[in-house]
Tab-separated table of C-alpha atoms in Angstrom:
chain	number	residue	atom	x	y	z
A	1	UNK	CA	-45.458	-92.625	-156.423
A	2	UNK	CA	-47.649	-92.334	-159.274
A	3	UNK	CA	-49.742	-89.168	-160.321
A	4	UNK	CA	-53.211	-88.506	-161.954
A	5	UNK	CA	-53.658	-88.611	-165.637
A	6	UNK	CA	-54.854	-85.340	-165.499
A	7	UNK	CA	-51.658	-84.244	-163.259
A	8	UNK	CA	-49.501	-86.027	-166.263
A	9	UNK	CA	-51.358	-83.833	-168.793
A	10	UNK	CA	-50.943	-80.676	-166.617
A	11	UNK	CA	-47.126	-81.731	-166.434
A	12	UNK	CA	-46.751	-82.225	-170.143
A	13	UNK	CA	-47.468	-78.914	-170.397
A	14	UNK	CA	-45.650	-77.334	-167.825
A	15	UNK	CA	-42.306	-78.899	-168.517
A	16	UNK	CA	-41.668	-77.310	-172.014
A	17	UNK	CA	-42.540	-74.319	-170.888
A	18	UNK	CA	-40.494	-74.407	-167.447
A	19	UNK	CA	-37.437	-75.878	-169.320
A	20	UNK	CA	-37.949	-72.926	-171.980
A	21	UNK	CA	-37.525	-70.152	-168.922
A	22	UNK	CA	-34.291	-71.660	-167.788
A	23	UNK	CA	-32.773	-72.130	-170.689
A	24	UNK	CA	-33.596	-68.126	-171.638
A	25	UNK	CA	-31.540	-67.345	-168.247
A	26	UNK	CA	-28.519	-69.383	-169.296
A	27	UNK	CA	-29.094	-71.549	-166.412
A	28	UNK	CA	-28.771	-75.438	-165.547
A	29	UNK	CA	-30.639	-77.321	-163.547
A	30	UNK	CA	-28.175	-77.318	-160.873
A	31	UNK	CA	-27.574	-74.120	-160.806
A	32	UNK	CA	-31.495	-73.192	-159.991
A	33	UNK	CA	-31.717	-75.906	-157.518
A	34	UNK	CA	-28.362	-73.760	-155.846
A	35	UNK	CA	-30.789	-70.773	-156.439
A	36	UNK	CA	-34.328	-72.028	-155.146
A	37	UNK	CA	-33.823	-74.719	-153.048
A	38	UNK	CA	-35.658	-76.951	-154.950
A	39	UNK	CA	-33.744	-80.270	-155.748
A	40	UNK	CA	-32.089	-81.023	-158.716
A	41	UNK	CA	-34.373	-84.242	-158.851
A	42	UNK	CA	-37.057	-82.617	-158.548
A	43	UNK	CA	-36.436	-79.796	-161.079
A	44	UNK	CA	-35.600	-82.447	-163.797
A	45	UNK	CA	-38.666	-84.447	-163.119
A	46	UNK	CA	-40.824	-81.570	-163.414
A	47	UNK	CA	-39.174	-80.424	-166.949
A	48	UNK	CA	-39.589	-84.564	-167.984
A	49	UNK	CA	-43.345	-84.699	-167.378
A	50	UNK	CA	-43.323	-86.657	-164.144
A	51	UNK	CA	-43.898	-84.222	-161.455
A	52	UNK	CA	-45.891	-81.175	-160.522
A	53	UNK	CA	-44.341	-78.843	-158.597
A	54	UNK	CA	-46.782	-76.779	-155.503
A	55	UNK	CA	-47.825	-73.465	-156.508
A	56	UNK	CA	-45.142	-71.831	-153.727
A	57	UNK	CA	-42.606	-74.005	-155.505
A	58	UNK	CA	-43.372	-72.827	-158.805
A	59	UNK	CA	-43.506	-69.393	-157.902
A	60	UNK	CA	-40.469	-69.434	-156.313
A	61	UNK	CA	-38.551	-70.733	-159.439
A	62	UNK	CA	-40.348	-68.152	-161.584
A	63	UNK	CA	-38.669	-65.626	-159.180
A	64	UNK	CA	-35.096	-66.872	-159.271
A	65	UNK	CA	-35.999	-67.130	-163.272
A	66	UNK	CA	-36.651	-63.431	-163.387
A	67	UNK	CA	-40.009	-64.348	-164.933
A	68	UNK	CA	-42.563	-61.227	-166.137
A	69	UNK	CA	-46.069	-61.446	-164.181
A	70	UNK	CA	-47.941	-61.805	-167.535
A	71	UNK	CA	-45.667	-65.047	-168.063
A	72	UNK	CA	-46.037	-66.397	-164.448
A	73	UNK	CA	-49.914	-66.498	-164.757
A	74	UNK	CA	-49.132	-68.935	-168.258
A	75	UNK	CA	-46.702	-70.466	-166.222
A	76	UNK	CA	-49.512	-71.327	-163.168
A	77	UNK	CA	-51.861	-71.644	-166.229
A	78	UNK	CA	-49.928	-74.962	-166.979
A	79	UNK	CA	-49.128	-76.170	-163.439
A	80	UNK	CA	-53.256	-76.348	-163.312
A	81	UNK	CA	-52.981	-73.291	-160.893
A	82	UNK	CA	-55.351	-70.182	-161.049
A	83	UNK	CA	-53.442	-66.967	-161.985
A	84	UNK	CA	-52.506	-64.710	-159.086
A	85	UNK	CA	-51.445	-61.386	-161.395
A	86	UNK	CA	-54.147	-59.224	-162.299
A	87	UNK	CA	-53.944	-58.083	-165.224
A	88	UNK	CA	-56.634	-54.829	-164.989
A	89	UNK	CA	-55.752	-51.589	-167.054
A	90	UNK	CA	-53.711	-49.268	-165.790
A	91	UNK	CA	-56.458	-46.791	-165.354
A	92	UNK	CA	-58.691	-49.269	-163.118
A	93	UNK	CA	-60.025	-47.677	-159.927
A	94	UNK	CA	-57.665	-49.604	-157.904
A	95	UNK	CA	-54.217	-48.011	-160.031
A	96	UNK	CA	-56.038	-44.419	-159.434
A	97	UNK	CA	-52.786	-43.771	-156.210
A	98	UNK	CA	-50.120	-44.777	-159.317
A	99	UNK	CA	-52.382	-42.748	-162.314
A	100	UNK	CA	-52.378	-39.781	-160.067
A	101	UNK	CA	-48.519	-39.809	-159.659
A	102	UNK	CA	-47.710	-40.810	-162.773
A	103	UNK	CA	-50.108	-37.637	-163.642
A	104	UNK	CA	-48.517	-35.733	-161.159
A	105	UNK	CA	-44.799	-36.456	-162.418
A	106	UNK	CA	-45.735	-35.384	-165.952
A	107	UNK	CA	-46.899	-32.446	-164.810
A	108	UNK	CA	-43.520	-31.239	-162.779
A	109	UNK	CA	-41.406	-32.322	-165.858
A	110	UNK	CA	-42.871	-29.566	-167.795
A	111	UNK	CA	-41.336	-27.963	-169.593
A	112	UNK	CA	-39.949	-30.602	-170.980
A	113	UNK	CA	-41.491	-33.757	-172.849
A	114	UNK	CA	-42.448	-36.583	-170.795
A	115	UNK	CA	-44.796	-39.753	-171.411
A	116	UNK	CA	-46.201	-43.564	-170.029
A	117	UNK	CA	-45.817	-45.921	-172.271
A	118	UNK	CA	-46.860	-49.889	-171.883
A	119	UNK	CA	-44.408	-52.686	-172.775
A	120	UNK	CA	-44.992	-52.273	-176.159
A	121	UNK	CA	-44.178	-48.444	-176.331
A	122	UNK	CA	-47.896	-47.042	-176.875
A	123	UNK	CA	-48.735	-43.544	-175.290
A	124	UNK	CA	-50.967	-43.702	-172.344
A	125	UNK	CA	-50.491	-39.904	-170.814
A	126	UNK	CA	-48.200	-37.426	-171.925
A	127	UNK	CA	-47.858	-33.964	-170.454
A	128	UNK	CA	-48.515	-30.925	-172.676
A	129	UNK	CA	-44.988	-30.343	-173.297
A	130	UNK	CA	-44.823	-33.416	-175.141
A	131	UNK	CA	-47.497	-32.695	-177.361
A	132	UNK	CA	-46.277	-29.116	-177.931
A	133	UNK	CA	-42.779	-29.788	-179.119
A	134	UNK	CA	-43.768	-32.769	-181.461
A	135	UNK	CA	-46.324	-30.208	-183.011
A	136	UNK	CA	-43.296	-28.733	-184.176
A	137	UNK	CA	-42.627	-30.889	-186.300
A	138	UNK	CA	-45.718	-33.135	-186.888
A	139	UNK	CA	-49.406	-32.392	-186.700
A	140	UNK	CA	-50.092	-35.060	-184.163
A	141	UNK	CA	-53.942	-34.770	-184.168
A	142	UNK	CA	-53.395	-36.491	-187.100
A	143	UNK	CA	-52.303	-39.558	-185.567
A	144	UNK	CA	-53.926	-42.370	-184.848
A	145	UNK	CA	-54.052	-43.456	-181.241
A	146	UNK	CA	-53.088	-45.300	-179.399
A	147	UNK	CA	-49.788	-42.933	-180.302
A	148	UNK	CA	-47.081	-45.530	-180.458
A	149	UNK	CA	-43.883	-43.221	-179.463
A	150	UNK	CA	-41.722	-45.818	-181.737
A	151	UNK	CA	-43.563	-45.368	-185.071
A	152	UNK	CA	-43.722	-42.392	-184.660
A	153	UNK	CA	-39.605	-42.252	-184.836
A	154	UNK	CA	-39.714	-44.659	-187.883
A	155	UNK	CA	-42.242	-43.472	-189.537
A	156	UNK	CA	-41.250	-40.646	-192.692
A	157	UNK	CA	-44.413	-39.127	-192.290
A	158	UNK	CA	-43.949	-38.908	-188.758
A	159	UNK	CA	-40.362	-37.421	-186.781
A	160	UNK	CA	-37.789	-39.802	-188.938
A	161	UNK	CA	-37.379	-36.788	-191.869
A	162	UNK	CA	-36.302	-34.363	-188.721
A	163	UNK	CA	-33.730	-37.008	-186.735
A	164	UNK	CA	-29.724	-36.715	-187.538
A	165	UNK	CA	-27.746	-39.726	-188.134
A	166	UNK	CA	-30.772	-41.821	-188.506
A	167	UNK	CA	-28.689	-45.420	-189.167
A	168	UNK	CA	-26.975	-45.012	-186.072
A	169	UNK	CA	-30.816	-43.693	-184.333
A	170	UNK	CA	-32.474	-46.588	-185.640
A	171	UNK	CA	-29.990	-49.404	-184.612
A	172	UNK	CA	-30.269	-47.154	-180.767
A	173	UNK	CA	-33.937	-47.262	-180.863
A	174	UNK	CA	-34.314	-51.102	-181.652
A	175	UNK	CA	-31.081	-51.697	-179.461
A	176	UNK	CA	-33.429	-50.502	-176.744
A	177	UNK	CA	-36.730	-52.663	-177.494
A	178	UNK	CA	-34.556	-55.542	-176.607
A	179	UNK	CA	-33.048	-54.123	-173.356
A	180	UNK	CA	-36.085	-52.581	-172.082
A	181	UNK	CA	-38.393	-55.637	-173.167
A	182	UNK	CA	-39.642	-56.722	-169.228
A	183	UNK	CA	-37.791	-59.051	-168.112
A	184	UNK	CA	-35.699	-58.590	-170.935
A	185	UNK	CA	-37.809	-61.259	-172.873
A	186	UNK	CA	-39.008	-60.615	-176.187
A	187	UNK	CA	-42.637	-61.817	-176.553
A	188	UNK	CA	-44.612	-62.433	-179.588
A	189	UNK	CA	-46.107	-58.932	-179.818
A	190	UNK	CA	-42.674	-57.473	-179.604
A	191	UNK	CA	-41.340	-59.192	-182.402
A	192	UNK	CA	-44.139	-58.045	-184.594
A	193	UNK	CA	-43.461	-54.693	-183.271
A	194	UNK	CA	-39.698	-54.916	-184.392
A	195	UNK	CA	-41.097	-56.529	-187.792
A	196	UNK	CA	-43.128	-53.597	-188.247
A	197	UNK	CA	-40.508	-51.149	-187.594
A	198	UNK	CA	-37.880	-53.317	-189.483
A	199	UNK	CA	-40.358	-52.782	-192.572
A	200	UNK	CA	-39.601	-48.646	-192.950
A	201	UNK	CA	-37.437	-47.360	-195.282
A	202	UNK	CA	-33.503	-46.982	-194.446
A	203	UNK	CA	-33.999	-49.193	-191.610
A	204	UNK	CA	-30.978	-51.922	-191.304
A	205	UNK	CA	-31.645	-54.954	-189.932
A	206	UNK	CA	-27.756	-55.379	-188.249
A	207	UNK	CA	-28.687	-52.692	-185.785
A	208	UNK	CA	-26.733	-55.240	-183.224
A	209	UNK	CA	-23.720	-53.706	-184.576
A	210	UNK	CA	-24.602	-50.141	-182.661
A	211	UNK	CA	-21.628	-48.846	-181.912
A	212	UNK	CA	-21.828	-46.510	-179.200
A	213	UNK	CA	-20.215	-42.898	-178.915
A	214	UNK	CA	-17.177	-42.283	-176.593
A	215	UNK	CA	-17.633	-38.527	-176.425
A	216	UNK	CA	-20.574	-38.879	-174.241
A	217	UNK	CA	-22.470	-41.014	-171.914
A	218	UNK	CA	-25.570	-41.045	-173.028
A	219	UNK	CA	-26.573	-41.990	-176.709
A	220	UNK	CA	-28.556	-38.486	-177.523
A	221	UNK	CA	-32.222	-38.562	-179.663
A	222	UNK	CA	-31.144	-35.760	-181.821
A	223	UNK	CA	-33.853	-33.714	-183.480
A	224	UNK	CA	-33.245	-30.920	-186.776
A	225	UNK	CA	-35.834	-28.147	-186.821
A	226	UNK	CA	-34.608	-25.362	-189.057
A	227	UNK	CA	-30.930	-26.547	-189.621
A	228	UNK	CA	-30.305	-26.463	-185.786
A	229	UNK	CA	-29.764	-29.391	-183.923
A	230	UNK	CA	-31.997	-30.113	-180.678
A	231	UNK	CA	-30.053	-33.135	-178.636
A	232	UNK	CA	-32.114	-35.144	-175.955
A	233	UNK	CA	-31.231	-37.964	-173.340
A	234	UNK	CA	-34.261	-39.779	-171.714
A	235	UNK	CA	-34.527	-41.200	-167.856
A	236	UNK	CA	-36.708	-44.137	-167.317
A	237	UNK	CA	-39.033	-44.598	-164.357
A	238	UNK	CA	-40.641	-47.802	-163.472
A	239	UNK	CA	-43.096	-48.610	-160.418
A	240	UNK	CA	-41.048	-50.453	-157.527
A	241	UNK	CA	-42.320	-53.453	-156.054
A	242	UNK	CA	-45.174	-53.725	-158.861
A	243	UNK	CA	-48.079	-56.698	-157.992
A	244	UNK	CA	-50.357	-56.703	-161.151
A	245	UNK	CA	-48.856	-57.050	-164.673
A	246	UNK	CA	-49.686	-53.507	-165.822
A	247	UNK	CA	-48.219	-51.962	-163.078
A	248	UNK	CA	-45.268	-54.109	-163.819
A	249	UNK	CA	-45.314	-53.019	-167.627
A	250	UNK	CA	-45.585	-49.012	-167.082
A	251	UNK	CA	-42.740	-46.854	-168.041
A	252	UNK	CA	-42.174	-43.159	-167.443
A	253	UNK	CA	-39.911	-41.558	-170.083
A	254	UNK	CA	-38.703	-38.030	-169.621
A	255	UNK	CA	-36.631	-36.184	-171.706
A	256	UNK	CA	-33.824	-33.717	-171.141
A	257	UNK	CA	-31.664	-31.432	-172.971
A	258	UNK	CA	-28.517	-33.009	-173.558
A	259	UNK	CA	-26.684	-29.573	-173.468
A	260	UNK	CA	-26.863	-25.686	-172.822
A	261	UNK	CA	-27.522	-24.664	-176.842
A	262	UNK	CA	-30.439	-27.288	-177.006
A	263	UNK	CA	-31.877	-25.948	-173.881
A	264	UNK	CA	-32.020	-22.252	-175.169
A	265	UNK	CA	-33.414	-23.446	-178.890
A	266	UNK	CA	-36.167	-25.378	-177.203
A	267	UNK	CA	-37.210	-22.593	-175.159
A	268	UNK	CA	-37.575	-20.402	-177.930
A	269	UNK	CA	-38.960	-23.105	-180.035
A	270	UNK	CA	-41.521	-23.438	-177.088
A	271	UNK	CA	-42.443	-20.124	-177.504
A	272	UNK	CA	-44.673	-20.467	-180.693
A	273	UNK	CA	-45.498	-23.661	-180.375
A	274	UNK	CA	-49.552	-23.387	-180.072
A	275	UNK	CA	-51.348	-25.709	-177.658
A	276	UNK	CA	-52.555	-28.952	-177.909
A	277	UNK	CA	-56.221	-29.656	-178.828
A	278	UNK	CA	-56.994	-32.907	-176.819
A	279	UNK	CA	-55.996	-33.530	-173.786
A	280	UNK	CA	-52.528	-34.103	-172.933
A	281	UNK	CA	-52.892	-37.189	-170.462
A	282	UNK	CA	-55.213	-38.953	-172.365
């Protein structure tokens, strides 16, 4: 059986790309045929140029791959396929059901900070909690948006001068770009976002070498505002079954006291701390 030269260019480009996914996964090719269904044979010739999978075959390896929407549109890109993610904003009139709960969850985590973030940690909608509290500290009106929740943590003009233990912070913080990168693939934009980051002063580059505490189980974010400490633990919401790569990149973060003490210093912190003038989900 012979194919196209059009199907051989389509292939050429395909192969790299599909051999490059499986090789990110630690996998062999026999151990995605086991997976998929899809012959060995037929895996191999695909990855050497001389076959084109069906789009239902392609998508089906991209599954057992654990490969992110954006990437599976590249993927059907090469195959010669039309995409099947959309990849609309988040705010498009067809989201409006997952803006509204997202809105709606921001809301009922007052007091406390909350935000949605995209993959690359930029601040779509915050509630006014969040906006309060880092007023304490920053003037964040003074920031330009979008309001990337990262730099602002790295940044000494920004909420690095008021964070204890910042070596062992820092090495957290990028410890978590990694894990939390979707499909825990790190694209090109994310590496310039850890170059970027990696660029601050008294940032080390052997952050692999966190070492985590053993007196807790949660690595705390902990803040200094007048020589008391403020200790916070985040919980990550993501939308379930997502079908449309923005959907698929939205985060929730919400933060919580990591003790009793914090708790009672925030609330009086709270107190003063004036009002936001924008809007807090925008």
């Amino acid at each position: 059986m012979t194919i196209s030269n059009k199907a051989i260019s389509v292939s050429k480009q395909l192969g790299p790309l599909l051999r490059h996914w499986r090789e990110v996964r630690g996998k062999s090719q026999l151990d995605l045929s086991m997976e998929t269904g899809v012959s060995q044979r037929h895996i191999s010739f695909v990855e050497s140029g001389r076959s084109v999978p069906s789009r239902q075959r392609l998508l089906t390896v991209a599954e057992a791959l654990d490969v992110p929407f954006r990437e599976r549109n590249t993927l059907l890109l090469a195959a010669g396929y039309a995409p099947i993610y959309s990849d609309d904003s988040w705010d498009a009139p067809e989201m409006q059901p997952v803006a509204d709960a997202l809105r709606r969850m921001l809301r009922q985590h007052e007091p406390f900070p909350a935000v949605v973030m995209d993959r690359y940690w930029n601040v779509l909608l915050s509630n006014t909690a969040t906006l309060r509290f880092f007023n304490c500290f920053v003037d964040m009106a003074a920031r330009n948006s979008p309001r990337n929740l990262l730099h602002l943590m790295f940044d000494p003009a920004g909420m690095r001068p008021f964070i204890r233990d910042w070596p062992e912070t820092s090495r957290s913080l990028l410890a978590r770009v990694h894990r939390e990168s979707i499909g825990r693939v790190v694209d090109d934009k994310t590496r310039e976002l850890l170059k970027t980051l990696l660029a601050y002063p008294d940032v080390e580059v052997d952050w692999k070498a966190l070492t985590a505490p053993t007196s807790t189980p949660v690595i705390p974010l902990v803040f200094v505002k007048g020589g008391k400490n403020l200790g916070f633990f985040s919980l990550i919401t993501t939308v379930g079954t997502p079908m449309s790569i923005a959907l698929q990149e939205l985060r929730l973060e919400c933060m919580f006291p990591t003790d009793q003490q914090t708790e009672r210093l925030y609330a009086e912190m709270m107190k003063d701390a004036p009002m936001p003038i924008f809007p807090a989900d925008h």
